[in-house]
Short mmCIF file of C-alpha atoms in Angstrom, two decimals:
data_model
loop_
_atom_site.label_atom_id
_atom_site.label_comp_id
_atom_site.label_asym_id
_atom_site.label_seq_id
_atom_site.Cartn_x
_atom_site.Cartn_y
_atom_site.Cartn_z
CA MET A 24 23.29 17.03 10.95
CA SER A 25 20.81 16.75 13.00
CA LYS A 26 17.31 14.64 12.06
CA LYS A 27 15.48 17.96 11.79
CA THR A 28 17.88 19.32 9.30
CA LEU A 29 15.44 18.47 6.49
CA LYS A 30 13.18 21.18 4.59
CA LEU A 31 10.22 20.94 2.42
CA SER A 32 12.63 20.60 -0.39
CA VAL A 33 14.49 17.73 0.89
CA LEU A 34 11.21 15.75 1.75
CA ALA A 35 9.31 16.93 -1.75
CA ALA A 36 12.62 16.22 -3.54
CA SER A 37 13.05 13.15 -1.88
CA ILE A 38 9.37 11.95 -2.52
CA ALA A 39 10.00 12.75 -5.82
CA VAL A 40 12.58 10.36 -6.25
CA VAL A 41 9.99 7.55 -5.60
CA ALA A 42 8.51 8.19 -9.29
CA GLY A 43 11.66 6.62 -10.48
CA GLN A 44 11.05 3.44 -9.11
CA ALA A 45 8.36 2.70 -11.33
CA HIS A 46 5.60 1.74 -8.81
CA SER A 47 2.05 3.59 -8.77
CA ALA A 48 2.25 7.10 -10.22
CA ALA A 49 4.50 9.55 -9.19
CA PHE A 50 6.09 8.54 -5.66
CA GLN A 51 3.35 6.80 -4.63
CA LEU A 52 3.30 2.95 -3.44
CA ALA A 53 0.66 0.51 -4.15
CA GLU A 54 2.36 -2.39 -2.45
CA GLN A 55 0.31 -2.66 0.85
CA ASN A 56 0.20 -6.31 0.62
CA THR A 57 1.18 -9.29 -1.46
CA THR A 58 -1.99 -11.22 -2.07
CA GLY A 59 -3.36 -8.15 -4.20
CA LEU A 60 -0.09 -7.89 -5.92
CA GLY A 61 -1.07 -11.45 -7.41
CA ARG A 62 -4.07 -9.78 -8.89
CA ALA A 63 -2.51 -6.09 -9.69
CA TYR A 64 -4.45 -4.76 -6.52
CA ALA A 65 -7.72 -5.06 -8.57
CA GLY A 66 -10.84 -5.23 -6.32
CA GLU A 67 -8.93 -5.01 -3.15
CA GLY A 68 -11.39 -3.05 -1.20
CA ALA A 69 -13.98 -5.54 -1.70
CA ILE A 70 -12.43 -9.18 -1.56
CA GLY A 71 -11.29 -9.84 2.23
CA ASP A 72 -9.30 -12.98 1.82
CA ASN A 73 -7.10 -11.71 4.77
CA ALA A 74 -6.59 -8.95 6.95
CA SER A 75 -4.40 -7.14 4.78
CA VAL A 76 -7.78 -6.00 3.19
CA LEU A 77 -7.54 -3.37 5.65
CA GLY A 78 -4.93 -1.11 4.02
CA ARG A 79 -7.34 -0.54 1.65
CA ASN A 80 -11.23 -0.48 3.31
CA PRO A 81 -11.58 -0.50 6.78
CA ALA A 82 -15.55 -1.60 6.38
CA ALA A 83 -14.47 -4.98 4.86
CA MET A 84 -13.27 -6.17 8.44
CA THR A 85 -17.21 -6.93 8.44
CA LEU A 86 -15.97 -9.98 6.77
CA PHE A 87 -14.12 -11.75 9.29
CA ASP A 88 -15.90 -13.76 12.04
CA ARG A 89 -12.70 -14.36 14.14
CA PRO A 90 -9.37 -12.44 15.01
CA ALA A 91 -6.85 -12.42 11.79
CA LEU A 92 -3.30 -11.30 11.13
CA SER A 93 -1.55 -10.96 8.00
CA THR A 94 2.04 -9.68 7.57
CA GLY A 95 4.78 -9.81 5.40
CA ALA A 96 7.14 -7.53 2.59
CA VAL A 97 7.38 -6.78 -1.14
CA TYR A 98 10.72 -6.32 -2.70
CA ILE A 99 11.03 -3.87 -5.59
CA ASN A 100 13.99 -4.48 -7.68
CA PRO A 101 13.61 -1.10 -10.11
CA GLU A 102 15.92 -0.52 -13.05
CA VAL A 103 15.68 3.06 -14.08
CA ASP A 104 18.31 4.53 -16.30
CA VAL A 105 18.98 8.15 -17.33
CA ASP A 106 21.17 9.37 -20.35
CA GLY A 107 22.28 13.11 -20.76
CA GLN A 108 21.79 14.47 -24.11
CA GLY A 109 22.61 17.73 -25.79
CA ALA A 110 25.12 20.36 -25.45
CA THR A 111 25.75 20.48 -21.70
CA ALA A 112 26.00 16.39 -21.87
CA GLN A 113 28.73 17.02 -24.31
CA ALA A 114 30.40 19.44 -22.38
CA GLY A 115 29.94 17.44 -19.25
CA LYS A 116 32.14 14.42 -21.40
CA ALA A 117 33.98 16.95 -22.33
CA ALA A 118 35.14 17.91 -18.45
CA GLY A 119 35.39 13.90 -18.13
CA LEU A 120 32.05 13.77 -15.77
CA PRO A 121 29.46 10.91 -16.21
CA THR A 122 26.49 11.77 -18.14
CA HIS A 123 25.06 8.05 -18.06
CA SER A 124 23.66 6.62 -14.79
CA ASN A 125 22.13 2.95 -14.48
CA ASP A 126 19.93 1.99 -11.82
CA ILE A 127 19.18 5.25 -10.22
CA ALA A 128 16.38 4.13 -8.55
CA ASP A 129 17.37 1.94 -5.04
CA ASP A 130 16.28 -1.60 -4.55
CA ALA A 131 13.59 -1.33 -1.61
CA VAL A 132 11.90 -3.67 0.94
CA VAL A 133 8.21 -2.40 2.08
CA PRO A 134 6.95 -4.22 4.67
CA PHE A 135 3.40 -4.48 6.32
CA PHE A 136 1.53 -5.56 9.16
CA TYR A 137 -2.54 -5.89 9.59
CA TYR A 138 -4.48 -7.35 12.45
CA VAL A 139 -8.44 -7.23 12.55
CA GLN A 140 -10.29 -8.04 15.68
CA PRO A 141 -14.17 -8.36 15.84
CA ILE A 142 -15.96 -7.05 18.83
CA ASN A 143 -19.36 -8.61 18.20
CA GLU A 144 -21.72 -9.20 15.48
CA GLN A 145 -21.46 -5.55 14.43
CA TRP A 146 -18.69 -3.71 15.48
CA PHE A 147 -15.04 -4.19 14.33
CA ALA A 148 -11.67 -3.37 15.35
CA GLY A 149 -8.22 -3.13 13.47
CA LEU A 150 -4.59 -1.80 12.88
CA GLY A 151 -2.71 -1.69 9.73
CA ILE A 152 1.05 -0.54 9.60
CA PHE A 153 2.15 0.01 5.80
CA THR A 154 3.20 2.60 3.64
CA ASN A 155 1.52 4.73 0.84
CA TYR A 156 4.72 6.84 -0.45
CA GLY A 157 8.25 6.52 -0.53
CA LEU A 158 11.79 5.38 -1.78
CA SER A 159 14.67 6.68 -3.15
CA THR A 160 17.18 7.52 -6.16
CA THR A 161 21.00 7.98 -6.51
CA PHE A 162 23.23 9.31 -8.97
CA GLN A 163 27.20 9.55 -8.98
CA ASP A 164 28.39 12.37 -7.07
CA ASP A 165 30.54 14.05 -9.78
CA HIS A 166 27.49 13.61 -12.40
CA TYR A 167 27.54 16.31 -14.44
CA ALA A 168 23.93 17.25 -13.78
CA GLY A 169 24.48 17.25 -10.09
CA PRO A 170 22.44 20.15 -9.57
CA VAL A 171 19.15 17.93 -10.43
CA ALA A 172 20.47 14.67 -9.89
CA GLY A 173 22.48 13.34 -6.69
CA LYS A 174 20.46 11.78 -4.04
CA THR A 175 16.90 11.95 -3.12
CA ALA A 176 15.37 9.64 -0.35
CA LEU A 177 11.93 9.68 1.08
CA THR A 178 10.42 6.77 3.83
CA THR A 179 7.06 7.16 5.15
CA ILE A 180 5.12 4.73 7.71
CA ASN A 181 1.20 4.92 8.08
CA ILE A 182 0.09 3.73 11.78
CA ASN A 183 -3.70 3.42 10.95
CA PRO A 184 -6.06 2.41 13.64
CA ASN A 185 -9.54 1.61 12.26
CA ILE A 186 -13.21 0.71 13.13
CA ALA A 187 -16.02 -0.84 11.48
CA PHE A 188 -19.91 -1.19 11.74
CA LYS A 189 -22.13 -3.68 9.87
CA ALA A 190 -25.22 -1.86 9.72
CA ASN A 191 -27.14 -4.84 8.22
CA GLU A 192 -26.30 -7.61 5.79
CA HIS A 193 -25.96 -5.51 2.40
CA LEU A 194 -23.89 -2.54 4.14
CA SER A 195 -20.55 -2.03 6.37
CA LEU A 196 -19.29 0.98 7.08
CA GLY A 197 -15.56 2.08 8.20
CA ALA A 198 -13.23 4.49 9.25
CA GLY A 199 -9.61 5.16 10.72
CA PHE A 200 -7.24 7.38 11.83
CA ASN A 201 -3.77 7.91 9.98
CA ALA A 202 -0.52 8.91 11.78
CA VAL A 203 2.16 9.55 9.06
CA TYR A 204 6.06 9.62 9.75
CA ALA A 205 8.05 10.71 7.14
CA ASP A 206 11.98 10.70 6.63
CA ALA A 207 13.87 12.44 4.07
CA GLU A 208 17.04 13.30 2.55
CA LEU A 209 18.18 15.36 -0.21
CA ILE A 210 21.72 15.74 -1.74
CA ARG A 211 22.65 17.78 -4.69
CA HIS A 212 26.07 18.63 -6.23
CA SER A 213 27.70 20.84 -8.25
CA GLY A 214 28.35 18.97 -11.71
CA ILE A 215 29.22 20.82 -14.34
CA ALA A 216 27.89 24.03 -12.93
CA ALA A 217 30.97 24.05 -10.69
CA SER A 218 32.95 26.16 -13.27
CA GLY A 219 33.45 29.53 -12.69
CA LEU A 220 32.34 29.09 -9.02
CA GLY A 221 35.44 27.93 -7.63
CA LEU A 222 33.58 24.73 -6.60
CA GLN A 223 34.40 21.03 -7.53
CA PRO A 224 31.96 18.88 -9.37
CA THR A 225 31.28 16.92 -6.12
CA SER A 226 30.65 20.16 -4.04
CA GLU A 227 27.29 20.12 -2.03
CA PHE A 228 24.78 22.50 -3.57
CA VAL A 229 22.52 21.37 -0.71
CA ARG A 230 22.39 18.87 1.92
CA LEU A 231 19.02 18.17 3.84
CA ALA A 232 17.87 15.39 6.21
CA GLY A 233 14.94 15.34 8.46
CA ASP A 234 11.78 14.01 9.55
CA ASP A 235 8.12 15.05 10.54
CA TRP A 236 4.66 13.82 11.68
CA GLY A 237 1.63 14.11 9.78
CA TYR A 238 -2.00 13.12 10.22
CA GLY A 239 -5.11 12.09 8.28
CA TRP A 240 -8.22 10.12 7.98
CA ASN A 241 -10.20 7.28 6.00
CA ILE A 242 -13.24 6.02 5.34
CA GLY A 243 -14.62 2.93 3.47
CA ILE A 244 -18.08 1.40 2.41
CA LEU A 245 -18.90 -2.21 1.78
CA LEU A 246 -21.93 -2.71 -0.14
CA GLU A 247 -22.58 -6.79 -0.52
CA ALA A 248 -25.57 -7.66 -3.06
CA ASP A 249 -24.72 -11.38 -1.95
CA GLU A 250 -22.17 -13.50 -1.07
CA SER A 251 -21.01 -13.56 -4.41
CA ASN A 252 -21.04 -9.75 -5.04
CA ARG A 253 -19.54 -7.00 -3.53
CA TRP A 254 -18.27 -3.35 -4.06
CA ALA A 255 -16.75 -1.10 -2.35
CA LEU A 256 -15.92 2.62 -1.90
CA THR A 257 -12.80 4.16 0.04
CA TYR A 258 -11.01 7.46 0.64
CA ARG A 259 -7.98 8.32 2.12
CA SER A 260 -7.36 11.81 3.10
CA GLU A 261 -4.37 14.38 1.98
CA VAL A 262 -1.55 14.37 4.78
CA ASP A 263 0.18 17.94 5.45
CA LEU A 264 3.72 17.36 6.25
CA THR A 265 6.00 20.50 7.51
CA LEU A 266 9.60 19.99 7.74
CA GLU A 267 11.65 22.44 9.82
CA GLY A 268 15.58 22.28 9.95
CA ASP A 269 18.59 23.80 8.88
CA TYR A 270 19.37 24.50 5.37
CA SER A 271 23.09 25.00 4.05
CA SER A 272 24.51 24.84 0.58
CA ASP A 273 28.45 25.19 -0.68
CA LEU A 274 27.03 27.55 -3.25
CA PRO A 275 28.12 31.27 -2.80
CA GLN A 276 25.67 33.89 -1.40
CA LEU A 277 24.58 35.16 -4.98
CA PRO A 278 21.27 35.43 -6.91
CA ASN A 279 19.71 32.18 -7.98
CA ASN A 280 19.70 33.10 -11.52
CA GLY A 281 22.76 31.80 -13.28
CA PRO A 282 21.94 29.91 -16.47
CA LEU A 283 22.95 26.39 -14.93
CA MET A 284 21.47 27.34 -11.33
CA GLN A 285 17.85 27.71 -12.33
CA GLY A 286 15.60 25.86 -9.69
CA LEU A 287 18.49 25.35 -7.40
CA PRO A 288 18.76 26.44 -3.41
CA VAL A 289 19.98 29.52 -2.67
CA GLY A 290 23.91 29.74 -2.08
CA THR A 291 24.91 29.89 2.07
CA GLY A 292 28.63 29.90 1.55
CA GLY A 293 28.27 26.19 3.64
CA VAL A 294 26.58 28.29 6.26
CA LYS A 295 23.51 26.80 8.03
CA LYS A 296 19.97 28.62 7.70
CA PRO A 297 16.50 27.77 9.75
CA GLY A 298 14.16 26.88 7.13
CA LYS A 299 10.71 25.12 6.70
CA LEU A 300 8.92 23.21 3.85
CA ASP A 301 5.36 22.10 2.95
CA LEU A 302 4.54 18.89 1.83
CA THR A 303 1.10 17.53 0.94
CA LEU A 304 0.94 13.42 0.43
CA PRO A 305 -2.28 13.59 -1.99
CA ALA A 306 -5.71 11.88 -1.20
CA ILE A 307 -6.58 8.64 -2.58
CA ALA A 308 -10.32 7.22 -3.93
CA GLU A 309 -10.70 3.84 -5.02
CA LEU A 310 -14.13 2.09 -6.04
CA SER A 311 -13.59 -1.94 -6.25
CA GLY A 312 -15.52 -4.80 -7.32
CA PHE A 313 -15.56 -8.67 -6.60
CA HIS A 314 -17.74 -11.32 -8.40
CA GLN A 315 -17.75 -15.00 -7.65
CA VAL A 316 -18.82 -15.97 -11.15
CA ARG A 317 -17.88 -19.65 -10.45
CA PRO A 318 -17.15 -21.65 -6.99
CA ASP A 319 -13.65 -21.60 -8.30
CA TRP A 320 -13.32 -18.55 -10.30
CA ALA A 321 -13.66 -14.90 -9.34
CA LEU A 322 -13.24 -11.62 -11.05
CA HIS A 323 -12.18 -8.48 -9.55
CA TYR A 324 -11.73 -5.01 -10.72
CA GLY A 325 -10.47 -1.35 -9.52
CA ILE A 326 -10.50 2.19 -10.35
CA MET A 327 -8.25 4.25 -7.98
CA TRP A 328 -7.73 8.41 -8.18
CA THR A 329 -5.01 10.10 -6.77
CA GLU A 330 -5.50 14.15 -6.27
CA TRP A 331 -1.94 15.05 -7.44
CA SER A 332 -3.25 18.43 -8.15
CA SER A 333 -2.29 19.28 -4.57
CA PHE A 334 1.46 18.63 -5.77
CA GLN A 335 2.12 22.05 -7.72
CA GLU A 336 5.55 23.12 -6.57
CA LEU A 337 8.89 22.57 -4.24
CA LYS A 338 9.52 25.82 -2.09
CA ALA A 339 11.37 26.01 0.90
CA VAL A 340 11.41 29.55 2.84
CA SER A 341 13.86 31.01 5.35
CA ASN A 342 14.84 34.24 7.01
CA GLY A 343 18.03 33.70 6.06
CA CYS A 344 17.24 33.96 2.21
CA SER A 345 16.20 36.97 0.76
CA THR A 346 14.34 35.19 -1.60
CA ASP A 347 12.51 31.63 -1.34
CA CYS A 348 15.97 29.30 -0.37
CA PHE A 349 14.57 26.56 -3.15
CA GLN A 350 11.71 26.53 -5.72
CA LYS A 351 10.31 24.30 -8.35
CA ASP A 352 7.08 24.17 -10.28
CA GLU A 353 5.80 20.64 -10.30
CA LYS A 354 2.38 21.19 -11.73
CA PHE A 355 1.17 17.58 -10.96
CA LYS A 356 -2.28 16.61 -12.23
CA ASN A 357 -4.87 14.30 -10.93
CA SER A 358 -4.26 10.67 -12.00
CA TRP A 359 -6.17 7.45 -12.69
CA ARG A 360 -5.17 3.66 -12.09
CA VAL A 361 -7.23 1.01 -13.60
CA SER A 362 -7.00 -2.58 -13.00
CA MET A 363 -8.44 -5.89 -13.27
CA GLY A 364 -7.57 -9.55 -12.09
CA ALA A 365 -9.07 -12.79 -11.60
CA THR A 366 -8.81 -15.46 -8.60
CA HIS A 367 -8.85 -19.47 -9.36
CA GLN A 368 -9.32 -22.14 -6.54
CA LEU A 369 -7.29 -24.94 -8.05
CA ASP A 370 -7.85 -27.18 -4.94
CA ASP A 371 -8.29 -27.18 -1.12
CA LYS A 372 -4.53 -26.07 -1.03
CA TRP A 373 -3.77 -23.59 -3.69
CA THR A 374 -5.32 -20.24 -4.96
CA LEU A 375 -4.28 -18.87 -7.94
CA ARG A 376 -4.32 -15.10 -9.47
CA GLY A 377 -3.43 -13.02 -12.09
CA GLY A 378 -3.81 -9.49 -12.70
CA LEU A 379 -3.13 -6.58 -15.25
CA ALA A 380 -3.29 -2.85 -14.31
CA TYR A 381 -2.51 0.46 -16.04
CA ASP A 382 -1.11 3.85 -14.39
CA LYS A 383 -1.23 7.26 -15.90
CA SER A 384 1.45 9.33 -14.80
CA PRO A 385 0.19 12.79 -13.16
CA VAL A 386 3.06 14.47 -14.48
CA PRO A 387 2.95 16.94 -17.31
CA GLU A 388 5.31 16.53 -20.49
CA GLU A 389 6.97 20.03 -19.83
CA TYR A 390 7.23 19.57 -16.04
CA ARG A 391 9.20 16.07 -16.37
CA SER A 392 12.35 15.84 -14.31
CA ILE A 393 15.10 13.15 -13.49
CA SER A 394 14.34 13.67 -9.67
CA ILE A 395 10.86 12.49 -10.19
CA PRO A 396 11.24 10.45 -13.82
CA ASP A 397 7.32 9.13 -13.65
CA VAL A 398 6.03 7.90 -16.95
CA ASP A 399 3.08 5.70 -17.71
CA ARG A 400 3.13 2.14 -16.66
CA THR A 401 1.64 -1.51 -17.22
CA TRP A 402 1.71 -3.82 -14.81
CA TYR A 403 1.53 -7.55 -15.21
CA THR A 404 1.34 -10.06 -12.03
CA LEU A 405 0.96 -13.54 -11.35
CA GLY A 406 0.20 -14.73 -7.58
CA ALA A 407 -0.87 -18.00 -5.23
CA THR A 408 -2.06 -18.75 -1.53
CA TYR A 409 -0.69 -22.27 -0.19
CA ALA A 410 -3.31 -23.04 2.63
CA TYR A 411 -0.98 -24.88 5.23
CA SER A 412 -4.19 -25.74 7.74
CA GLN A 413 -7.31 -23.91 8.37
CA ASN A 414 -5.78 -21.10 10.14
CA LEU A 415 -2.17 -20.76 8.51
CA SER A 416 -1.70 -19.82 4.72
CA PHE A 417 1.01 -18.06 3.03
CA ASP A 418 1.14 -16.09 -0.32
CA ALA A 419 3.72 -15.25 -3.03
CA ALA A 420 3.38 -12.60 -5.99
CA PHE A 421 5.48 -11.78 -8.73
CA ALA A 422 4.97 -8.45 -10.76
CA PHE A 423 6.55 -6.92 -13.85
CA LEU A 424 5.85 -3.15 -14.60
CA ASP A 425 6.67 -1.95 -18.24
CA GLY A 426 7.43 1.93 -18.23
CA LYS A 427 8.03 3.55 -21.63
CA ARG A 428 11.20 6.00 -22.51
CA VAL A 429 10.62 9.33 -22.56
CA ASP A 430 12.70 12.68 -23.10
CA VAL A 431 13.59 14.86 -20.08
CA LYS A 432 13.99 18.86 -20.41
CA GLU A 433 15.05 20.17 -17.01
CA SER A 434 16.71 23.82 -16.89
CA ASN A 435 19.48 23.81 -19.41
CA TYR A 436 19.87 19.91 -19.24
CA GLU A 437 18.36 17.38 -21.74
CA PHE A 438 17.92 13.86 -20.84
CA THR A 439 16.28 10.60 -22.27
CA SER A 440 14.61 8.69 -19.02
CA GLY A 441 12.99 5.29 -18.64
CA GLY A 442 13.13 1.75 -17.00
CA ASP A 443 11.25 -1.18 -15.72
CA ALA A 444 10.67 -3.05 -12.19
CA TYR A 445 10.25 -6.06 -10.58
CA LEU A 446 8.26 -6.89 -7.73
CA LEU A 447 8.35 -10.03 -5.37
CA GLY A 448 6.03 -10.28 -2.26
CA LEU A 449 5.48 -12.89 0.34
CA GLN A 450 3.15 -13.25 3.20
CA MET A 451 1.53 -15.07 6.05
CA ASN A 452 -2.06 -15.01 7.30
CA TYR A 453 -3.17 -16.57 10.36
CA ARG A 454 -6.92 -16.60 11.79
CA PHE A 455 -7.20 -17.15 15.23
#
């Protein structure tokens, strides 16, 4: 199957899986650097300890008086499990099919790269390469709830050039262009629904894989009362993606209205059909604050708003389907993330950090699904910087994300789902 064999349902569903990884809300990723991870990403747009601030606020490039580079990665180890419940799960057990899945969210490494170049005392340029959305989940091929389980994966890369202008000693402005590459894969199996259809539990209801480019923009403001007190306001636009390619399903060409087939793709008998799906990566706004309360202590805070209301449904269409090939209501609501953190300058070599954050899930209770097993979560984080020299430093950070357990009802399937995540980040910083 070619790289273009992905439809909206693939990308959307792929993205949905990210939620199970318990990072930021739904399939959003906050891990744009390691330094900020140590303080739960509180105050990110206003601090400017190194070039990675570019991932949040282009205006903060004006805090640099010489070129700077930061690069690293965050390792994410989610521990998410799903337990089947109710009569359908009992039927699955009776048929010898698995109804429990451990570690459905795959481990992931999220890399990043930033470079800041002062041009003169007023103008600055920079490049960030990072991600805001992604990751994946995988169930057993013969899972009893195969039509809503299977495998879903999404990877995005944001190539983000920026410029900044220092208007005066108190105000800086920044703007950037976002070129987002998305690659996604979706596989669904028949599971217990294979009965009566002449299929095996591992038969594929749908297999989709493909990629696309989308484009957006970002702006930022940095307000400096003095060197010890700064505030930032940033906005990153939504990015629209259209995934075009082939759609196929081992399901027979029957109406998509069976009691166990609600919300599933239309059957094609294994024949490929051309189709497309539209997906919007939501806009993000953030308010950040930084306060140097003592020479060796600083406090930070942040409030992030994500426009999840742009994600209302997944729908794939094709001239080869008499109805929508795939349709699933999501009905997400806009969500908030609040964070606070502190930094302590222990000595000339060591800087210590700690943070706390709360992510509110955008998924309404009645629209929960195991393909987007999202829950409210609390972040507990620690981090440190070691200054090897005046130019070279290294960051390390650890975070524990605590997610609550919830009940999920999807079509005729019932589940309980929950999990936590462990994050470990490393980063190198250099000033030329």
